[in-house]
Coordinates of C-alpha atoms and ligand atoms in Angstrom, one line a residue:
M1 CA 10.7 17.6 -22.5
N2 CA 10.0 13.3 -23.2
N3 CA 12.5 12.0 -21.1
I4 CA 13.3 13.0 -17.8
T5 CA 16.6 11.6 -18.4
Q6 CA 17.4 13.7 -20.8
S7 CA 17.5 17.0 -18.5
A8 CA 20.0 19.2 -16.6
A9 CA 19.2 17.7 -13.4
W10 CA 19.2 14.4 -13.8
Q11 CA 23.1 15.0 -16.0
N12 CA 24.4 16.4 -12.7
L13 CA 22.2 13.4 -9.7
Q14 CA 24.1 10.8 -11.9
A15 CA 27.7 13.5 -12.5
H16 CA 27.3 14.0 -7.9
Q17 CA 26.3 10.5 -7.2
I18 CA 30.2 9.3 -9.0
N19 CA 31.7 12.5 -6.3
T20 CA 29.7 11.2 -3.6
A21 CA 30.0 7.0 -5.1
N22 CA 32.3 6.7 -1.7
I23 CA 29.7 8.9 1.1
R24 CA 29.6 6.7 4.8
M25 CA 26.5 7.9 6.6
R26 CA 28.6 7.3 9.9
E27 CA 31.3 9.6 9.2
L28 CA 27.8 12.2 8.1
F29 CA 26.1 11.6 11.4
E30 CA 29.9 12.0 13.3
A31 CA 30.5 15.6 11.1
D32 CA 26.6 17.4 12.1
P33 CA 25.8 17.4 15.7
Q34 CA 22.6 18.8 13.8
R35 CA 22.1 15.6 11.3
F36 CA 19.2 14.9 12.9
D37 CA 17.7 17.8 13.1
N38 CA 18.1 19.0 9.9
M39 CA 16.4 15.6 8.1
H40 CA 13.9 15.4 10.1
E41 CA 10.1 17.1 9.8
T42 CA 7.2 16.3 11.9
L43 CA 3.7 16.6 10.9
H44 CA 0.5 16.5 13.2
G45 CA 0.9 12.8 15.2
L46 CA 3.9 11.8 12.6
L47 CA 8.1 11.6 12.8
F48 CA 9.5 11.5 9.6
D49 CA 13.4 11.0 10.1
Y50 CA 15.4 10.6 6.6
S51 CA 18.4 11.3 8.2
K52 CA 19.8 7.8 8.0
N53 CA 20.4 7.5 4.3
R54 CA 23.3 8.6 1.5
I55 CA 22.5 11.7 1.1
S56 CA 23.6 16.1 1.8
E57 CA 22.1 19.0 1.4
E58 CA 23.8 19.2 -1.6
T59 CA 22.7 15.7 -3.2
L60 CA 18.8 17.0 -1.4
Q61 CA 18.8 19.8 -3.7
L62 CA 19.8 18.2 -6.5
L63 CA 16.9 16.4 -6.4
C64 CA 14.2 19.2 -5.5
E65 CA 15.1 20.2 -8.8
L66 CA 14.5 17.0 -10.5
A67 CA 10.9 17.7 -8.9
E68 CA 11.3 21.1 -10.3
T69 CA 12.6 20.1 -14.3
A70 CA 9.9 17.0 -14.2
G71 CA 7.1 19.9 -13.1
L72 CA 5.9 17.9 -10.3
E73 CA 3.9 20.4 -8.2
Q74 CA 2.2 21.4 -11.5
Q75 CA 1.0 18.0 -12.1
A76 CA 0.0 17.2 -8.4
E77 CA -2.6 20.7 -8.7
A78 CA -3.6 19.2 -12.0
M79 CA -3.9 16.0 -10.2
R80 CA -6.4 18.1 -7.3
R81 CA -8.5 20.3 -9.5
G82 CA -9.8 16.9 -11.8
G83 CA -7.7 17.5 -14.6
K84 CA -7.9 14.1 -17.1
I85 CA -4.4 13.1 -16.2
N86 CA -5.1 9.2 -16.9
I87 CA -4.7 9.5 -20.0
S88 CA -5.3 5.8 -21.4
E89 CA -8.3 6.0 -19.6
K90 CA -8.8 9.5 -20.4
R91 CA -10.1 9.5 -16.7
A92 CA -9.8 12.1 -13.5
V93 CA -7.6 10.8 -10.0
L94 CA -9.5 12.4 -7.4
H95 CA -8.7 10.0 -3.9
T96 CA -7.6 13.2 -2.3
A97 CA -11.7 14.6 -3.1
L98 CA -13.0 11.9 -1.4
R99 CA -11.4 13.7 2.1
L100 CA -12.0 16.2 1.3
P101 CA -14.7 17.7 3.8
A102 CA -17.9 19.1 2.6
D103 CA -18.6 22.1 2.5
A104 CA -15.2 22.3 1.0
A105 CA -15.0 24.2 -2.4
P106 CA -15.7 22.9 -6.0
V107 CA -13.7 20.4 -7.7
L108 CA -15.0 19.6 -11.1
V109 CA -14.9 16.9 -13.1
D110 CA -16.3 17.5 -16.4
G111 CA -18.0 20.6 -15.0
E112 CA -20.1 18.8 -12.5
N113 CA -18.6 19.6 -9.0
V114 CA -18.6 16.7 -7.2
I115 CA -18.8 17.1 -3.6
P116 CA -21.5 16.4 -3.1
A117 CA -22.1 13.1 -4.6
V118 CA -19.2 11.8 -2.0
H119 CA -21.3 13.1 0.5
R120 CA -24.0 11.4 0.1
E121 CA -22.7 8.1 -1.0
L122 CA -20.0 8.9 1.5
D123 CA -22.9 9.2 4.2
R124 CA -25.6 6.0 2.9
A125 CA -22.3 4.2 3.3
L126 CA -22.0 4.8 7.2
A127 CA -25.3 5.0 7.7
F128 CA -25.3 1.3 5.9
A129 CA -22.8 0.1 8.3
E130 CA -24.3 1.5 11.8
S131 CA -26.7 0.0 11.1
L132 CA -25.4 -3.4 10.9
I133 CA -23.5 -2.5 14.7
N134 CA -26.4 -1.3 16.1
G135 CA -28.5 -4.2 14.6
V136 CA -32.0 -2.5 12.8
H137 CA -30.6 -3.7 9.8
T138 CA -31.0 -7.7 11.0
G139 CA -31.5 -10.4 8.5
A140 CA -34.5 -12.0 6.8
T141 CA -35.5 -13.8 9.8
G142 CA -35.1 -11.1 12.7
K143 CA -31.7 -12.3 14.2
R144 CA -28.9 -9.6 14.8
I145 CA -26.4 -9.2 12.1
T146 CA -22.3 -10.6 13.4
D147 CA -20.4 -11.1 9.8
F148 CA -20.3 -9.4 7.7
V149 CA -17.7 -11.1 5.2
H150 CA -16.1 -8.4 2.5
I151 CA -15.7 -9.6 -1.3
G152 CA -12.9 -8.5 -3.3
I153 CA -9.6 -8.5 -5.3
G154 CA -6.6 -6.2 -5.5
G155 CA -8.3 -2.8 -4.2
S156 CA -11.5 -4.1 -3.5
D157 CA -9.4 -5.2 -1.5
L158 CA -6.2 -4.7 0.4
G159 CA -7.4 -1.2 1.0
P160 CA -10.3 -2.1 3.3
Q161 CA -8.3 -5.4 5.5
L162 CA -4.9 -3.1 5.8
A163 CA -7.1 -1.2 7.9
V164 CA -9.7 -3.9 9.2
Q165 CA -6.6 -5.8 10.5
A166 CA -4.2 -2.0 11.5
L167 CA -7.2 -1.0 13.2
Q168 CA -8.6 -3.9 15.5
P169 CA -7.9 -1.2 19.1
F170 CA -11.6 0.5 17.5
H171 CA -13.4 -3.1 16.3
K172 CA -17.3 -3.0 17.2
N173 CA -19.0 -6.1 17.8
V174 CA -20.3 -6.7 13.8
H175 CA -16.7 -9.1 12.5
V176 CA -15.5 -9.2 8.9
H177 CA -14.1 -11.8 7.4
F178 CA -12.7 -10.6 3.2
V179 CA -12.2 -13.3 0.8
S180 CA -9.9 -12.5 -2.5
N181 CA -9.1 -15.0 -3.9
S182 CA -10.5 -17.7 -6.5
D183 CA -8.1 -20.5 -4.8
D184 CA -11.6 -22.0 -2.7
A185 CA -9.5 -22.7 0.2
N186 CA -10.7 -19.3 1.1
I187 CA -14.3 -18.9 0.7
A188 CA -14.8 -22.0 2.3
Q189 CA -12.5 -21.4 5.2
V190 CA -14.4 -18.4 5.0
L191 CA -17.2 -20.0 6.0
A192 CA -17.3 -22.8 7.8
P193 CA -18.1 -20.8 10.9
L194 CA -20.6 -18.2 10.1
N195 CA -24.8 -18.7 10.7
A196 CA -26.5 -17.8 7.2
E197 CA -29.1 -15.6 9.3
T198 CA -26.6 -13.0 11.0
T199 CA -23.6 -12.7 7.4
V200 CA -24.2 -10.0 5.9
F201 CA -22.3 -10.2 1.9
C202 CA -20.8 -7.8 0.1
V203 CA -19.4 -7.7 -3.0
A204 CA -17.1 -5.4 -3.7
S205 CA -15.6 -4.7 -7.5
K206 CA -15.7 -0.9 -9.2
S207 CA -16.4 -3.0 -13.1
F208 CA -18.7 -5.6 -11.2
G209 CA -16.8 -7.8 -13.9
T210 CA -13.6 -9.2 -12.8
P211 CA -13.9 -13.2 -12.7
E212 CA -12.0 -13.8 -9.0
T213 CA -14.7 -11.9 -7.5
L214 CA -18.0 -12.5 -9.8
L215 CA -16.6 -16.2 -8.9
N216 CA -17.1 -15.5 -5.1
A217 CA -20.0 -13.7 -5.1
H218 CA -22.0 -16.5 -7.2
A219 CA -20.2 -19.8 -5.3
A220 CA -21.6 -16.9 -2.2
R221 CA -24.7 -16.7 -3.1
A222 CA -25.0 -20.3 -3.6
W223 CA -24.2 -20.8 -0.2
F224 CA -26.5 -19.0 1.1
R225 CA -29.4 -20.6 -0.6
D226 CA -27.9 -24.6 0.3
S227 CA -28.9 -23.0 4.3
G228 CA -32.0 -22.4 3.4
L229 CA -33.0 -19.7 3.2
R230 CA -35.2 -17.9 0.6
E231 CA -34.0 -15.9 -3.0
A232 CA -35.7 -13.0 -1.4
D233 CA -34.4 -13.2 1.9
I234 CA -30.6 -12.2 -0.5
A235 CA -32.0 -8.5 -0.6
R236 CA -31.5 -8.3 3.4
H237 CA -28.2 -9.9 2.4
F238 CA -26.2 -8.9 0.5
A239 CA -25.0 -6.2 -0.6
A240 CA -22.2 -4.1 -3.0
I241 CA -20.2 -1.4 -3.9
S242 CA -19.2 -0.5 -7.7
S243 CA -19.5 1.6 -10.8
D244 CA -21.7 0.0 -12.4
V245 CA -24.5 -0.2 -10.4
A246 CA -26.7 -1.7 -12.8
A247 CA -24.3 -5.0 -13.0
A248 CA -24.9 -5.0 -9.1
R249 CA -28.8 -4.5 -10.0
N250 CA -28.9 -7.5 -12.1
F251 CA -26.7 -9.8 -9.8
G252 CA -30.0 -9.6 -7.7
I253 CA -28.5 -6.6 -5.3
A254 CA -31.4 -4.4 -3.4
P255 CA -31.0 -0.7 -5.0
D256 CA -30.7 0.2 -1.8
N257 CA -28.1 -1.9 -1.0
V258 CA -26.0 -0.8 -3.3
F259 CA -22.6 1.5 -3.2
A260 CA -21.6 3.1 -6.0
M261 CA -17.9 4.3 -7.1
F262 CA -17.0 7.3 -8.9
D263 CA -14.6 5.9 -12.1
W264 CA -12.7 8.9 -10.9
V265 CA -11.5 7.0 -8.3
G266 CA -8.8 3.8 -9.3
G267 CA -8.9 0.2 -7.1
R268 CA -6.2 0.9 -5.5
Y269 CA -6.7 4.2 -4.0
S270 CA -10.1 3.7 -3.7
V271 CA -10.2 3.0 0.7
W272 CA -12.2 6.4 1.1
S273 CA -14.8 5.4 -0.7
A274 CA -17.7 3.4 -0.6
I275 CA -14.7 0.4 -0.4
G276 CA -14.2 1.3 2.6
L277 CA -17.5 -0.2 3.5
P278 CA -15.1 -3.0 5.5
V279 CA -14.0 -0.2 7.7
M280 CA -16.9 0.5 8.5
V281 CA -18.8 -2.3 9.1
A282 CA -15.1 -3.0 11.6
V283 CA -14.8 0.3 13.6
G284 CA -17.9 2.8 13.2
S285 CA -19.0 6.5 11.2
T286 CA -17.0 8.4 13.8
H287 CA -13.3 6.0 13.2
F288 CA -13.9 6.4 9.9
R289 CA -14.2 10.0 9.6
K290 CA -11.2 10.0 11.2
F291 CA -9.4 7.9 8.8
L292 CA -10.6 10.5 6.2
S293 CA -9.0 13.7 8.1
G294 CA -6.0 11.9 8.8
A295 CA -5.8 11.3 5.0
H296 CA -6.7 14.6 4.0
A297 CA -4.1 16.1 6.9
M298 CA -1.5 13.9 4.6
D299 CA -3.0 16.6 1.9
E300 CA -3.5 19.2 2.6
H301 CA 0.4 19.3 3.8
F302 CA 1.2 18.0 0.3
F303 CA -0.1 20.5 -2.2
N304 CA 0.4 22.8 -0.2
T305 CA 4.4 22.0 1.6
P306 CA 7.8 23.1 -1.0
L307 CA 9.7 20.3 -2.1
R308 CA 12.0 20.1 0.4
R309 CA 10.3 20.4 3.1
N310 CA 7.0 17.4 1.7
I311 CA 7.0 14.2 3.5
P312 CA 5.8 12.1 0.4
V313 CA 7.7 14.5 -1.5
L314 CA 10.6 13.4 0.2
L315 CA 10.7 9.8 -0.1
A316 CA 9.9 9.6 -3.7
L317 CA 13.6 11.4 -4.0
I318 CA 15.1 9.3 -1.4
G319 CA 13.6 6.6 -3.8
I320 CA 14.6 7.7 -7.1
W321 CA 18.0 8.6 -5.7
Y322 CA 18.4 4.7 -4.7
G323 CA 16.6 3.0 -7.7
N324 CA 17.5 4.9 -10.6
F325 CA 21.4 7.3 -9.1
C326 CA 22.7 4.1 -7.2
G327 CA 21.8 0.4 -8.9
A328 CA 19.3 -0.3 -5.6
H329 CA 17.7 -4.0 -5.8
G330 CA 14.0 -3.0 -4.1
Q331 CA 13.0 -1.6 -1.5
A332 CA 11.5 -3.2 2.7
V333 CA 8.4 -2.6 3.7
V334 CA 9.1 -2.8 7.8
P335 CA 6.0 -2.3 9.5
Y336 CA 7.1 -2.2 13.5
S337 CA 3.3 -3.8 13.4
H338 CA 0.9 -7.0 14.2
N339 CA -1.5 -4.3 13.1
L340 CA -0.2 -3.0 10.1
R341 CA 0.9 -6.5 8.5
R342 CA -0.5 -5.9 6.0
L343 CA 0.7 -3.4 4.6
P344 CA 3.8 -4.6 3.0
G345 CA 0.9 -6.0 0.6
Y346 CA -0.8 -2.7 0.3
L347 CA 2.1 -1.2 -0.9
Q348 CA 3.5 -3.5 -3.8
Q349 CA 0.2 -2.8 -5.3
L350 CA -0.1 0.8 -4.7
D351 CA 3.7 0.6 -6.0
M352 CA 3.7 -1.6 -8.6
E353 CA 0.8 -1.3 -9.9
S354 CA 0.9 2.0 -10.8
N355 CA 4.7 3.0 -10.9
G356 CA 5.5 -0.2 -12.8
K357 CA 5.6 0.8 -16.7
R358 CA 8.1 1.4 -19.0
R359 CA 6.2 3.8 -21.8
T360 CA 5.8 7.5 -20.8
L361 CA 2.8 9.5 -20.8
H362 CA 3.7 9.9 -24.7
G363 CA 4.4 7.3 -25.6
D364 CA 8.3 6.7 -25.5
T365 CA 10.0 3.7 -23.7
V366 CA 12.1 5.2 -21.0
E367 CA 15.2 5.4 -20.2
C368 CA 15.7 4.7 -16.2
H369 CA 13.9 1.6 -13.9
T370 CA 11.0 2.6 -12.9
G371 CA 7.8 1.2 -10.2
G372 CA 10.8 -0.2 -8.1
I373 CA 10.1 -4.0 -5.8
V374 CA 8.4 -3.3 -2.8
F375 CA 8.3 -6.6 -0.3
G376 CA 8.6 -7.0 3.8
E377 CA 7.3 -8.2 6.9
E378 CA 5.6 -6.9 9.8
G379 CA 9.2 -6.8 12.8
V380 CA 10.4 -8.4 14.4
N381 CA 9.4 -11.3 11.9
C382 CA 11.4 -10.0 9.6
Q383 CA 14.8 -9.7 11.4
H384 CA 14.9 -14.1 11.3
A385 CA 14.5 -14.0 8.0
F386 CA 15.2 -11.7 5.1
F387 CA 17.7 -8.6 7.3
Q388 CA 20.4 -11.1 6.9
L389 CA 20.7 -9.8 3.6
L390 CA 20.6 -6.9 4.4
H391 CA 23.2 -6.6 6.5
Q392 CA 25.4 -8.7 5.4
G393 CA 24.2 -9.4 1.5
T394 CA 25.9 -7.6 -1.1
R395 CA 22.5 -6.2 -2.4
L396 CA 21.6 -2.4 -1.8
I397 CA 18.2 -2.7 -0.4
P398 CA 17.2 0.4 1.2
A399 CA 14.0 0.3 3.9
D400 CA 11.0 2.0 5.8
F401 CA 10.3 1.4 9.2
I402 CA 7.1 2.4 10.8
V403 CA 7.1 2.4 13.9
P404 CA 3.3 2.9 16.4
M405 CA 5.4 4.9 20.3
R406 CA 1.9 3.2 21.4
T407 CA 0.1 0.2 22.4
P408 CA -3.6 0.3 23.3
Y409 CA -2.4 -3.6 24.0
K410 CA -0.6 -2.5 27.2
I411 CA 1.0 -6.8 28.1
G412 CA 4.3 -6.0 29.9
R413 CA 6.9 -5.2 28.1
Q414 CA 6.3 -6.8 24.2
H415 CA 6.1 -3.2 22.8
R416 CA 8.7 -1.1 25.0
F417 CA 11.4 -4.5 22.9
T418 CA 9.3 -4.4 19.9
V419 CA 10.6 -0.7 19.3
A420 CA 13.9 -1.0 20.8
N421 CA 14.6 -3.4 17.9
A422 CA 13.3 -1.1 15.0
F423 CA 15.6 1.2 16.3
A424 CA 18.2 -0.2 16.7
Q425 CA 18.0 -2.1 13.3
T426 CA 18.0 1.0 11.4
E427 CA 21.3 1.7 13.6
A428 CA 23.0 -1.1 12.5
L429 CA 22.0 -0.8 9.3
M430 CA 23.4 2.4 9.5
R431 CA 26.2 2.3 11.7
G432 CA 27.1 -1.4 10.6
K433 CA 31.2 -3.4 12.3
T434 CA 34.5 -2.3 11.2
L435 CA 36.1 -4.8 10.5
E436 CA 39.4 -3.6 14.0
E437 CA 35.1 -3.5 16.7
A438 CA 34.4 -7.1 15.1
R439 CA 37.5 -7.9 16.1
A440 CA 37.7 -6.3 19.7
E441 CA 34.3 -8.1 20.7
L442 CA 36.4 -11.2 19.9
A443 CA 39.8 -9.9 22.4
A444 CA 39.1 -12.8 24.6
L445 CA 39.2 -15.9 22.0
P446 CA 42.4 -17.0 21.0
E447 CA 44.7 -14.7 17.8
A448 CA 44.0 -17.4 15.4
E449 CA 40.1 -18.1 15.7
R450 CA 39.2 -14.5 16.3
E451 CA 41.3 -13.4 12.5
E452 CA 39.3 -16.6 12.0
L453 CA 36.6 -14.9 12.6
A454 CA 35.4 -11.6 12.8
P455 CA 34.9 -11.2 9.1
Q456 CA 32.7 -13.2 8.9
K457 CA 31.4 -11.1 11.6
E458 CA 32.0 -7.6 10.6
F459 CA 29.1 -5.3 9.0
P460 CA 29.6 -2.7 5.1
G461 CA 26.9 -1.1 6.9
N462 CA 26.0 2.3 5.0
Q463 CA 22.3 1.1 4.5
P464 CA 20.0 3.2 4.3
S465 CA 16.3 3.7 6.1
N466 CA 13.4 6.2 6.5
S467 CA 11.9 6.2 10.2
I468 CA 8.0 6.9 9.8
L469 CA 7.3 6.9 13.4
I470 CA 3.9 7.7 14.4
E471 CA 2.6 8.3 18.1
E472 CA -0.5 5.5 18.3
L473 CA -2.0 3.0 15.3
N474 CA -4.9 5.0 14.9
P475 CA -8.2 5.8 12.9
F476 CA -6.2 9.4 11.9
N477 CA -3.0 8.6 11.6
L478 CA -3.8 5.2 9.8
G479 CA -5.1 7.4 7.0
M480 CA -2.7 10.2 7.2
L481 CA 0.5 6.6 6.7
I482 CA -2.2 5.4 3.3
A483 CA -1.8 9.2 2.0
M484 CA 1.5 10.2 2.7
Y485 CA 2.0 6.7 0.8
E486 CA 0.0 7.1 -1.8
H487 CA 1.4 10.9 -2.9
K488 CA 5.1 9.4 -2.9
V489 CA 3.5 6.5 -5.6
F490 CA 2.0 10.1 -7.4
A491 CA 5.2 12.4 -7.3
Q492 CA 8.3 9.4 -8.8
G493 CA 5.4 8.0 -11.4
A494 CA 5.6 12.5 -12.4
I495 CA 9.0 12.6 -11.9
W496 CA 9.4 10.1 -14.9
G497 CA 6.7 11.1 -16.9
I498 CA 4.5 8.2 -16.7
N499 CA 0.7 7.0 -16.0
S500 CA 0.1 6.2 -12.1
F501 CA -3.3 5.4 -12.7
D502 CA -3.8 2.5 -15.5
Q503 CA -3.2 -0.6 -15.7
W504 CA -2.8 -3.0 -19.1
G505 CA -0.3 -5.4 -17.8
V506 CA -3.1 -6.8 -15.4
E507 CA -5.7 -6.5 -17.7
Y508 CA -4.0 -8.9 -20.2
G509 CA -3.8 -11.5 -17.8
K510 CA -7.1 -11.7 -17.3
V511 CA -7.6 -12.7 -21.1
L512 CA -5.4 -15.2 -20.2
A513 CA -7.1 -16.8 -17.9
K514 CA -10.5 -17.0 -19.9
N515 CA -8.2 -18.9 -22.3
I516 CA -7.6 -21.8 -19.9
E517 CA -10.5 -22.7 -18.2
P518 CA -12.2 -24.2 -21.2
E519 CA -9.1 -27.0 -21.4
L520 CA -9.0 -27.5 -17.6
A521 CA -13.5 -28.5 -18.0
H522 CA -12.7 -30.6 -20.4
T523 CA -9.8 -33.2 -21.7
Q524 CA -8.6 -31.7 -25.2
N525 CA -6.1 -30.6 -28.2
T526 CA -5.2 -27.2 -27.1
Q527 CA -2.6 -25.6 -29.0
H528 CA -0.2 -23.7 -26.0
D529 CA 3.6 -24.2 -25.7
T530 CA 5.2 -27.8 -24.6
S531 CA 5.3 -26.4 -21.6
T532 CA 1.2 -24.6 -21.2
N533 CA -0.3 -28.8 -22.9
G534 CA 1.7 -30.8 -19.9
L535 CA 0.8 -28.3 -17.6
I536 CA -2.7 -28.9 -18.2
A537 CA -2.5 -32.5 -19.2
F538 CA -1.1 -33.2 -15.1
Y539 CA -4.3 -31.0 -14.2
H540 CA -6.7 -33.4 -16.0
K541 CA -4.3 -36.6 -15.2
C542 CA -4.6 -35.5 -11.6
N543 CA -8.7 -35.1 -11.5
P544 CA -9.7 -38.0 -14.4
Ligands
LIG1 O1 -5.4 -6.2 -9.7 C1 -5.8 -5.8 -11.2 C2 -7.2 -4.8 -10.7 O2 -8.1 -3.9 -12.2 C3 -6.8 -4.0 -9.8 O3 -6.7 -2.5 -10.3 C4 -8.1 -3.3 -9.4 O4 -8.2 -2.5 -7.8 C5 -8.2 -5.1 -9.7 O5 -8.6 -5.5 -10.4 C6 -9.8 -5.8 -8.5 O6 -10.6 -4.3 -9.6 P1 -13.0 -3.9 -9.6 O7 -12.7 -3.7 -8.1 O8 -12.8 -3.8 -9.8 O9 -13.5 -5.6 -9.1

């Protein structure tokens, strides 16, 4: 079937939505004391509660039938076995192989088992990280390395940044910094406090052709030279991660410091590869291996659990229910954890770059919405920003609440307060507040005033949320969490019948900037639309 919207399973869901349009979660909870029991799953240190959704057991059955119709399990198996499911780039999609143990059954790409190469590169990268942590790899002047600057963008930045921040309590002794933006404020601020003698730079680019990354890499090299060190010293102070090893070496990076990526790992799925080097440097090899084990545990769950009990699949199906059948306007992601504050940004790339597609695998135009609009902010800050719209706005926006149950910091009641807020928000979003309840709260006011104010204090409720609780934010649980979202995104793409693993739209953007930059360098007649010509003219006025 070329278009999933033509299937009976899709049409059954459309009919079901019409029949259940007035479903009220509040009433579902009142009617069924077992609702939480039947609608949550646990896996190792993770609890996934999806009971606060506008769904019934029948909805879930129909959604599972949709997944079956789309051949989700067969597609997942094809990915796991190394099938070239990224058809527009003729590549296998094997980030799951990066977290397989060394003695796992062979995974073949073009007839070759990839596991030995995965562990060879992993061991090399971990050994390099350890040599920085324990001071064996010193700078050219013999000083201990204190700072590691990771230069990359998109998938070569977001995953590592998320993990380095998330695992702050596990940090060792090397400070890890990130430069991603071509805006020079980024690199200027990172470099300002650093000493070249005690700094190692790492250029991370799968293609080694991304202009932002190369621009920053050249700026870092110039800064290094200007600091008085010699060209030959670059060998001890620069590393690279790329699938184009030759290009990295041509940049002047010592072969021993070049770590290979595999072409069957997409950038936004690459934190498990050598791209995770900043994570390795931050937390060391033991913790990084636990991070991989957590992801592998989620892989095992995803590949081996029936659809109805499968956490990433349930997340995907509930997302499809709202996005395709209930008219949702977006998907909020709210980690109640300062250390997980990069999660929304990370998921924006993972989800929107993977599933922001309008053609099916067969080249047809899709007939339904695909990737959703992902946004978010750390809790509780988000409560003082966009939550008003969730509570009383007119739009349907399901939210994922990600909440660690324990804190390593233990300062006052901070953590308990934060968790209480997360739980309270999910309850309030679900229950809302009726006009009657609002009136009762205002009982002390004179009647006229009460009648005027009560409608303002009414909350429709019935706003869906998933609660994803983890016992604590440690490497294993972080690995599970990220892998859970990777598989959610995969499952949605598989059901829509799109390729979640290419990104031609972004490639186009890279070409466009190339044309305009020379026009900013020198005043000339530009041949764009009048708006773009006007913008270029203003730039020249500001930079005479
Ligand atoms: O943003 C587009 C993109 O191609 C991403 O998919 C990728 O993660 C990023 O650029 C960086 O690419 P590279 O690792 O090749 O520098």
